[in-house]
mmCIF file of C-alpha atoms and ligand atoms in Angstrom:
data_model
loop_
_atom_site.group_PDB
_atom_site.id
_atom_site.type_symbol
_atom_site.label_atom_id
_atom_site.label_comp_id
_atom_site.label_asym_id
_atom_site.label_seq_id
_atom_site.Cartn_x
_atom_site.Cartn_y
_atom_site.Cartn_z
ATOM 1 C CA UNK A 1 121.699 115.167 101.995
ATOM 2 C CA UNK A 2 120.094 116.659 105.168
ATOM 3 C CA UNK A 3 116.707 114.845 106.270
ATOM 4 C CA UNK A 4 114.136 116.932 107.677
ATOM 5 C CA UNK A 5 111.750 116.724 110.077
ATOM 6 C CA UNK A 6 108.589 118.464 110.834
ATOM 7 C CA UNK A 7 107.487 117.527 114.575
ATOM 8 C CA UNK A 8 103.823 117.770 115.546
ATOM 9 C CA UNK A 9 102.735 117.237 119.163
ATOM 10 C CA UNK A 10 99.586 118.223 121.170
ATOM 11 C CA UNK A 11 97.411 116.412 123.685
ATOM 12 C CA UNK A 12 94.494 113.332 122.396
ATOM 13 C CA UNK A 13 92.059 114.875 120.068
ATOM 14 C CA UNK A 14 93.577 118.062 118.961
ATOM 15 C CA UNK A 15 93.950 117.369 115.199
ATOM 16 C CA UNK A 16 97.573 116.602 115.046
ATOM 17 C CA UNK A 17 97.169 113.246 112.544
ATOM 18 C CA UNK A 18 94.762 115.040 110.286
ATOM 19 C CA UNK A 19 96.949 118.330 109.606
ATOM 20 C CA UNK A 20 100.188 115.586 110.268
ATOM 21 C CA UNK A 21 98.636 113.476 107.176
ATOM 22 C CA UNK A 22 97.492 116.434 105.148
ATOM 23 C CA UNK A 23 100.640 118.225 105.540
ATOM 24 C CA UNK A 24 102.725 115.692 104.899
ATOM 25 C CA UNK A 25 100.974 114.676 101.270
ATOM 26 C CA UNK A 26 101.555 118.280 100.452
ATOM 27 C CA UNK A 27 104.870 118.776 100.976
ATOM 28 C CA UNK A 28 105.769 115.002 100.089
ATOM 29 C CA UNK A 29 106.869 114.338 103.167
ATOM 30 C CA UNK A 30 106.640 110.446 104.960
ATOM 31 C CA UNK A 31 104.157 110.587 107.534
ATOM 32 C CA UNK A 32 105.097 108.587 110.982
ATOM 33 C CA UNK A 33 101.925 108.543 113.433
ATOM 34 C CA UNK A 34 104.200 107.963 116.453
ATOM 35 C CA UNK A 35 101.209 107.039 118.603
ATOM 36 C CA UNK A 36 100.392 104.249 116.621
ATOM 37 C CA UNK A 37 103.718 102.463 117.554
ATOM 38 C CA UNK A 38 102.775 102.611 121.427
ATOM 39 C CA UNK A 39 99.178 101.532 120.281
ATOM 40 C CA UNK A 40 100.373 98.900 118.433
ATOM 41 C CA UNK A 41 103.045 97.224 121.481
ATOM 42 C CA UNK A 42 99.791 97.992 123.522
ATOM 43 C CA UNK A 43 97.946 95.617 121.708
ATOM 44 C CA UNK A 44 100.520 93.166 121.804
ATOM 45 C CA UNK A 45 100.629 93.375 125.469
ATOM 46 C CA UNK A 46 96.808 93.330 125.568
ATOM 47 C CA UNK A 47 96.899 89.859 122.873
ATOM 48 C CA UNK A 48 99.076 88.087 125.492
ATOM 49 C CA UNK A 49 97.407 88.329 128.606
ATOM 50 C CA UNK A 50 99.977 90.404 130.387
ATOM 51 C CA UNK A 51 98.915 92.074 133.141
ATOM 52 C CA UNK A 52 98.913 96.322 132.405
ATOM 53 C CA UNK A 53 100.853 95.856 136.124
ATOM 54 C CA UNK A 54 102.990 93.644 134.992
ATOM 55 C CA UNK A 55 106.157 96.092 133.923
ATOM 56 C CA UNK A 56 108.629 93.336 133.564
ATOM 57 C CA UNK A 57 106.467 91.773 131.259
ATOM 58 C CA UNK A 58 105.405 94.705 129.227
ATOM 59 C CA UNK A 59 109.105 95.326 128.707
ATOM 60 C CA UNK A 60 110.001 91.934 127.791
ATOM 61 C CA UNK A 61 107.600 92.492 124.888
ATOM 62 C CA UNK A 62 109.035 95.855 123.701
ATOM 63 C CA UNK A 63 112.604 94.350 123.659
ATOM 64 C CA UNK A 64 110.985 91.984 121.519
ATOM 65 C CA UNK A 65 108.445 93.319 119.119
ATOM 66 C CA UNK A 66 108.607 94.262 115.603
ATOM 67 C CA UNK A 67 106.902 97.290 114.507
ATOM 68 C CA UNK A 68 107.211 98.847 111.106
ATOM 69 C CA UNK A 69 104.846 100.993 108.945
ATOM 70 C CA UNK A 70 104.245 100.284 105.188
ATOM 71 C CA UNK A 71 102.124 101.804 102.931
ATOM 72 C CA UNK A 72 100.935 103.999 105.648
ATOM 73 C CA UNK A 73 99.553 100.963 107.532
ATOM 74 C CA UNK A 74 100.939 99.737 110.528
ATOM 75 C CA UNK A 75 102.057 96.066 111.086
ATOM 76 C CA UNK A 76 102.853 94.448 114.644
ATOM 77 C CA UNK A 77 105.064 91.475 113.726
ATOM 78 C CA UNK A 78 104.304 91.089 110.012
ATOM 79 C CA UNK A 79 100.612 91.208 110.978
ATOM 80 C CA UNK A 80 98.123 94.500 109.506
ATOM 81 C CA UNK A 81 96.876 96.011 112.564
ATOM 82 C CA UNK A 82 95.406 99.533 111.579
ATOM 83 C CA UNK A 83 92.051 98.513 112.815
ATOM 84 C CA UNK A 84 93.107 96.599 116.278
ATOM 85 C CA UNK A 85 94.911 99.541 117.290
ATOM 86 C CA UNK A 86 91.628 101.987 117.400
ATOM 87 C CA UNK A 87 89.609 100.091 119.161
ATOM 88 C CA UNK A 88 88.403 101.117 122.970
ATOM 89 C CA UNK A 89 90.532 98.599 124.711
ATOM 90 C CA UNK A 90 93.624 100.180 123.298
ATOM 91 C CA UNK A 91 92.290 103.706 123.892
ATOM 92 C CA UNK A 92 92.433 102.999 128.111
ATOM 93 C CA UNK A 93 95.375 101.446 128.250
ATOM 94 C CA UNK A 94 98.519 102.545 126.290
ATOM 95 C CA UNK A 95 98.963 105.641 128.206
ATOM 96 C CA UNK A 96 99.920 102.853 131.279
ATOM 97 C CA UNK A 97 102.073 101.167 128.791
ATOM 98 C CA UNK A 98 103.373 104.418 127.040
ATOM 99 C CA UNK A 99 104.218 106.078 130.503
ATOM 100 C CA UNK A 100 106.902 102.522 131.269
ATOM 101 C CA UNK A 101 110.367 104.107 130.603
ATOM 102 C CA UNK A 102 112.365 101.650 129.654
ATOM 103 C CA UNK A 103 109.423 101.369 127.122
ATOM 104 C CA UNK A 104 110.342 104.265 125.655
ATOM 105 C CA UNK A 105 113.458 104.059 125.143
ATOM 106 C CA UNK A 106 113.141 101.026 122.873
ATOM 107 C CA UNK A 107 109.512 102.722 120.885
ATOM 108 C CA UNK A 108 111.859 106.188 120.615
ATOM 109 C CA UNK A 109 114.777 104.086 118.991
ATOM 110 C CA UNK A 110 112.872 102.603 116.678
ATOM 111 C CA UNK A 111 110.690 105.724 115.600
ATOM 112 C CA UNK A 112 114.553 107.356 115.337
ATOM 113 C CA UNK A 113 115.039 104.058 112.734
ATOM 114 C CA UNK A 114 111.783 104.065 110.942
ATOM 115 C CA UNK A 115 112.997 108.230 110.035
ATOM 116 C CA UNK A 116 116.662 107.362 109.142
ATOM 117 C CA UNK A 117 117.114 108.701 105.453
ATOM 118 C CA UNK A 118 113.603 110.213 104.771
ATOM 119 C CA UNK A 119 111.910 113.631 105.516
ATOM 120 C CA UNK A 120 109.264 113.094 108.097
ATOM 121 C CA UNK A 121 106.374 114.606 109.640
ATOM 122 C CA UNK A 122 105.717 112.977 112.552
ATOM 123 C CA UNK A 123 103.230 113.570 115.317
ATOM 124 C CA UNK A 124 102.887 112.261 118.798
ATOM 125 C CA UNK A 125 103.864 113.992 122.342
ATOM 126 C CA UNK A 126 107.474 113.763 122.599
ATOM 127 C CA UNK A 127 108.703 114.402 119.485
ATOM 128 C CA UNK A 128 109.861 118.232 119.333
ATOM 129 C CA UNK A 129 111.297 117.619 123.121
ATOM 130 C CA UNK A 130 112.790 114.475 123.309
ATOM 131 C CA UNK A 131 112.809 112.218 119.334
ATOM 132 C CA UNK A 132 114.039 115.139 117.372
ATOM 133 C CA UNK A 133 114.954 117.917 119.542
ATOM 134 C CA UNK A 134 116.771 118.927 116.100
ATOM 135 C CA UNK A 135 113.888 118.901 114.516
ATOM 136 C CA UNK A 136 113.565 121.867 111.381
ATOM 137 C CA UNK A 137 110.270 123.063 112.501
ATOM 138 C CA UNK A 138 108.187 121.891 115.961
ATOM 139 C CA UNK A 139 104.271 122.541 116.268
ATOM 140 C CA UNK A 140 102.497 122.363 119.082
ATOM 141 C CA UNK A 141 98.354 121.616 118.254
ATOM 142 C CA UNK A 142 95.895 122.213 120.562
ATOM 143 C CA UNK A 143 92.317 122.841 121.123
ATOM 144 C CA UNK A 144 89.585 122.422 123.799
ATOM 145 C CA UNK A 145 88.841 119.600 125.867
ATOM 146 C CA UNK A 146 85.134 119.982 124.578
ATOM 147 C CA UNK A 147 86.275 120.539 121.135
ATOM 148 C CA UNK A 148 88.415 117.736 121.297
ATOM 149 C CA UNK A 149 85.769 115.397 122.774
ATOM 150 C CA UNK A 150 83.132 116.163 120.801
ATOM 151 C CA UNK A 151 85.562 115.499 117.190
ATOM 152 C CA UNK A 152 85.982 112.175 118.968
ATOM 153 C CA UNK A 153 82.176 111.836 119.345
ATOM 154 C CA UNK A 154 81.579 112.420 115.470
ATOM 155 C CA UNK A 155 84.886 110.041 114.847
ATOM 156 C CA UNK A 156 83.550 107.049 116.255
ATOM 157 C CA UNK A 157 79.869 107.967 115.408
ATOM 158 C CA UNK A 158 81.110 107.839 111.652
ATOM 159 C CA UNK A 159 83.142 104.226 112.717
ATOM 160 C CA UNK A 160 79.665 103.028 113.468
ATOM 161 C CA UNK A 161 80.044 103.212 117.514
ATOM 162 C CA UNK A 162 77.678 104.305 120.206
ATOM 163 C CA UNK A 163 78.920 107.306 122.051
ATOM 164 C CA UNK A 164 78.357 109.409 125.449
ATOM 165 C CA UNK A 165 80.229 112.530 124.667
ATOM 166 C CA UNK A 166 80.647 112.557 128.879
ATOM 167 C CA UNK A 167 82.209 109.679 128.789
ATOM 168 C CA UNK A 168 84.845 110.614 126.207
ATOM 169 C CA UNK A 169 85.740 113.872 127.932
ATOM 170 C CA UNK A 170 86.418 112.025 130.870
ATOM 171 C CA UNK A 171 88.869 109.791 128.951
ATOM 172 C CA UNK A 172 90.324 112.038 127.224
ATOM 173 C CA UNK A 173 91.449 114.254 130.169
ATOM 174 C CA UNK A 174 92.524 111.156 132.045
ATOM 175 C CA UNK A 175 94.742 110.159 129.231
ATOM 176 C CA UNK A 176 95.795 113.877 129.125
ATOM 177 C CA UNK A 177 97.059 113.775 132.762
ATOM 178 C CA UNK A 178 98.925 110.578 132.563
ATOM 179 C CA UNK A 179 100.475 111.293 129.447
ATOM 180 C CA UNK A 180 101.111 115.314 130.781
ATOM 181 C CA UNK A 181 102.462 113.682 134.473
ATOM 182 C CA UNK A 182 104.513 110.851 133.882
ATOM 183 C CA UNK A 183 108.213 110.933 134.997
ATOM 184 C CA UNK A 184 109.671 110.377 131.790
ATOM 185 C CA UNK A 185 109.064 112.826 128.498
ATOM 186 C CA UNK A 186 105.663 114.035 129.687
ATOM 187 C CA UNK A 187 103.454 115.944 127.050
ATOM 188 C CA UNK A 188 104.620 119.269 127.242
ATOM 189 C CA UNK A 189 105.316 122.220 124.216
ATOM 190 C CA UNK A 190 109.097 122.442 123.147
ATOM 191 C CA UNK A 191 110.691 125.856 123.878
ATOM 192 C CA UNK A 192 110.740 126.863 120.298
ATOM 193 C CA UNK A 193 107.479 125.271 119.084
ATOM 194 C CA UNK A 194 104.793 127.025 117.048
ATOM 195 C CA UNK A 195 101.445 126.720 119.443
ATOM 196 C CA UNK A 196 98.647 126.675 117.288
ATOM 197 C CA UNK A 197 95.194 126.553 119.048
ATOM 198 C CA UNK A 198 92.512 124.792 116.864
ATOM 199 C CA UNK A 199 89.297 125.022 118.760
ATOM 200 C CA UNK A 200 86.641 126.743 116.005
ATOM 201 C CA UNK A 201 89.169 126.292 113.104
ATOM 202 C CA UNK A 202 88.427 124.415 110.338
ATOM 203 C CA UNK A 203 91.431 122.083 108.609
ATOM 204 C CA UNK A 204 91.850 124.034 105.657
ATOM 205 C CA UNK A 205 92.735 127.134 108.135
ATOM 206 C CA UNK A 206 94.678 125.161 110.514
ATOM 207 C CA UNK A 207 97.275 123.770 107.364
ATOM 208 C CA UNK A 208 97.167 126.888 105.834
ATOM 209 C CA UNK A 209 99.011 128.700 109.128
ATOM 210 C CA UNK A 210 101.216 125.722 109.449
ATOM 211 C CA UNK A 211 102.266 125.758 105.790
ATOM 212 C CA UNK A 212 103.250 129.400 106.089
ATOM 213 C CA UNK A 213 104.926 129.009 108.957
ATOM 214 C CA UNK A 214 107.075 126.591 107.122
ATOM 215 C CA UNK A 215 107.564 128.777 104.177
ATOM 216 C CA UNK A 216 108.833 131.934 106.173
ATOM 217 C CA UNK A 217 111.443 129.168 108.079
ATOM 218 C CA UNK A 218 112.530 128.869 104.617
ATOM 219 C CA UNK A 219 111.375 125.238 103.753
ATOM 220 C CA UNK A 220 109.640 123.991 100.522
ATOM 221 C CA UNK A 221 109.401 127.049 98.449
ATOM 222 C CA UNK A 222 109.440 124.424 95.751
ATOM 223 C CA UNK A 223 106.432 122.669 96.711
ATOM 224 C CA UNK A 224 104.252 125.590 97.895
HETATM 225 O O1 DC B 301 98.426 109.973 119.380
HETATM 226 P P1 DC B 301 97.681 108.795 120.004
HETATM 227 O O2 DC B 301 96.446 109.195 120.750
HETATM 228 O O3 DC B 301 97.407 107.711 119.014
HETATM 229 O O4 DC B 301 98.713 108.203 121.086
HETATM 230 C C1 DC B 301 98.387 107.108 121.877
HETATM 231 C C2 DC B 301 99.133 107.175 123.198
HETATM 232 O O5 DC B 301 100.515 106.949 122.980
HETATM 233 C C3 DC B 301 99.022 108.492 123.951
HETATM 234 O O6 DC B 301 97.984 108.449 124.899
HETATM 235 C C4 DC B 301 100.354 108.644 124.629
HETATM 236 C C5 DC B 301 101.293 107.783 123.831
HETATM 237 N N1 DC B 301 102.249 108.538 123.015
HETATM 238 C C6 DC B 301 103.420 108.925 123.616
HETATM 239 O O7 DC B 301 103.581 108.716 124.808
HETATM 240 N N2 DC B 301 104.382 109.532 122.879
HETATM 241 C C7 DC B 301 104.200 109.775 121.577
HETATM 242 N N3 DC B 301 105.182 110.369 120.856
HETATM 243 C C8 DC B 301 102.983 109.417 120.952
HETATM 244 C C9 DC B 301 102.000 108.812 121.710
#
């Protein structure tokens, strides 16, 4: 049998893990948050003092770590990490570890892994250009920077956190230019993805157009 796989990228904030999630359920699909697996060596680089200079280092630990996803939670050798990799600490730096590209190569690898024999959706910022360039359908999610930071503003406002919704537009646009300017698989929209905009769009809209667009490729018309 042929595996499928629905690619999702787009810039911090956009949306991609919520309609990623969603879709995913709908179609019963297995959901890889590709993000979380560079959060998640990020914290492990972060738990053992290594410098964020220190490439060597940082790749020592990626040769070495064992990331894997079950249940939909994440676990950084054999240890449940959902929470750890959210917090702030993580947010301003895995776009220095992500942007190492030797790095890569091992996190890609094992994303390819984690995907063997399953239909995915997966989301991140390289996955339509440079995981699965194969991939059956590529979407490309976007919306505003002050769309985006102010959904980040209610996000960790809900989590309980104190916010300045200045401060997370400036980090999300400086996370949005290293992960858009590194030298290796920068954020950028695959020739033949779908760019769907969702600044003033509510979910419901925004999974409607992408389930559509994956019923005219031809996909699912059992499920939908
Ligand atoms: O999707 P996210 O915000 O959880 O991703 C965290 C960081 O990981 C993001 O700033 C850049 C990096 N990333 C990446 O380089 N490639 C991916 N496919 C997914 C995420």
């Amino acid at each position: 049998m042929l595996y499928k796989v629905v690619a999702i990228d787009g810039p911090a904030g956009a949306g991609k893990s919520t309609i990623a999630k969603l879709l995913a359920d709908r179609i019963h699909y297995t959901y890889v948050d590709s993000g979380a697996m560079y959060r998640a060596l990020t914290l492990a680089v972060l738990d053992s003092g290594v410098d964020l200079q220190d490439k060597s280092r940082i790749i020592e630990i990626s040769n070495n770590v064992d990331i894997d996803f079950k249940d939909k939670s994440i676990y950084l050798n054999s240890r449940l990490v959902d929470k750890q990799i959210r917090e702030e600490r993580i947010n301003k730096s895995v776009s220095f570890v992500s942007a190492i590209p030797e790095v890569r190569k091992n996190i890609v690898n094992l994303q390819r892994k984690i995907s063997m024999g399953k239909n995915v959706v997966m989301d991140g910022r390289d996955v339509g250009t440079v995981i699965f360039p194969e991939a059956f359908i590529k979407f490309f999610i976007t919306a505003s920077l002050e769309e985006r930071a102010a959904r980040r503003c209610i996000e960790l406002e809900g989590s309980g956190y104190a916010v300045d919704l200045h401060d997370i537009k400036c980090q999300i646009e400086k996370r949005d230019y290293i992960d858009s300017n590194r030298e290796i698989s920068p954020l950028k929209m695959a020739q033949d993805a779908i760019l769907i905009d969702t600044s003033g769009k509510s979910i419901d809209e925004v999974l409607d157009d992408v389930l559509e667009y994956i019923r005219l490729r031809g996909g699912y018309t059992d499920v939908l």
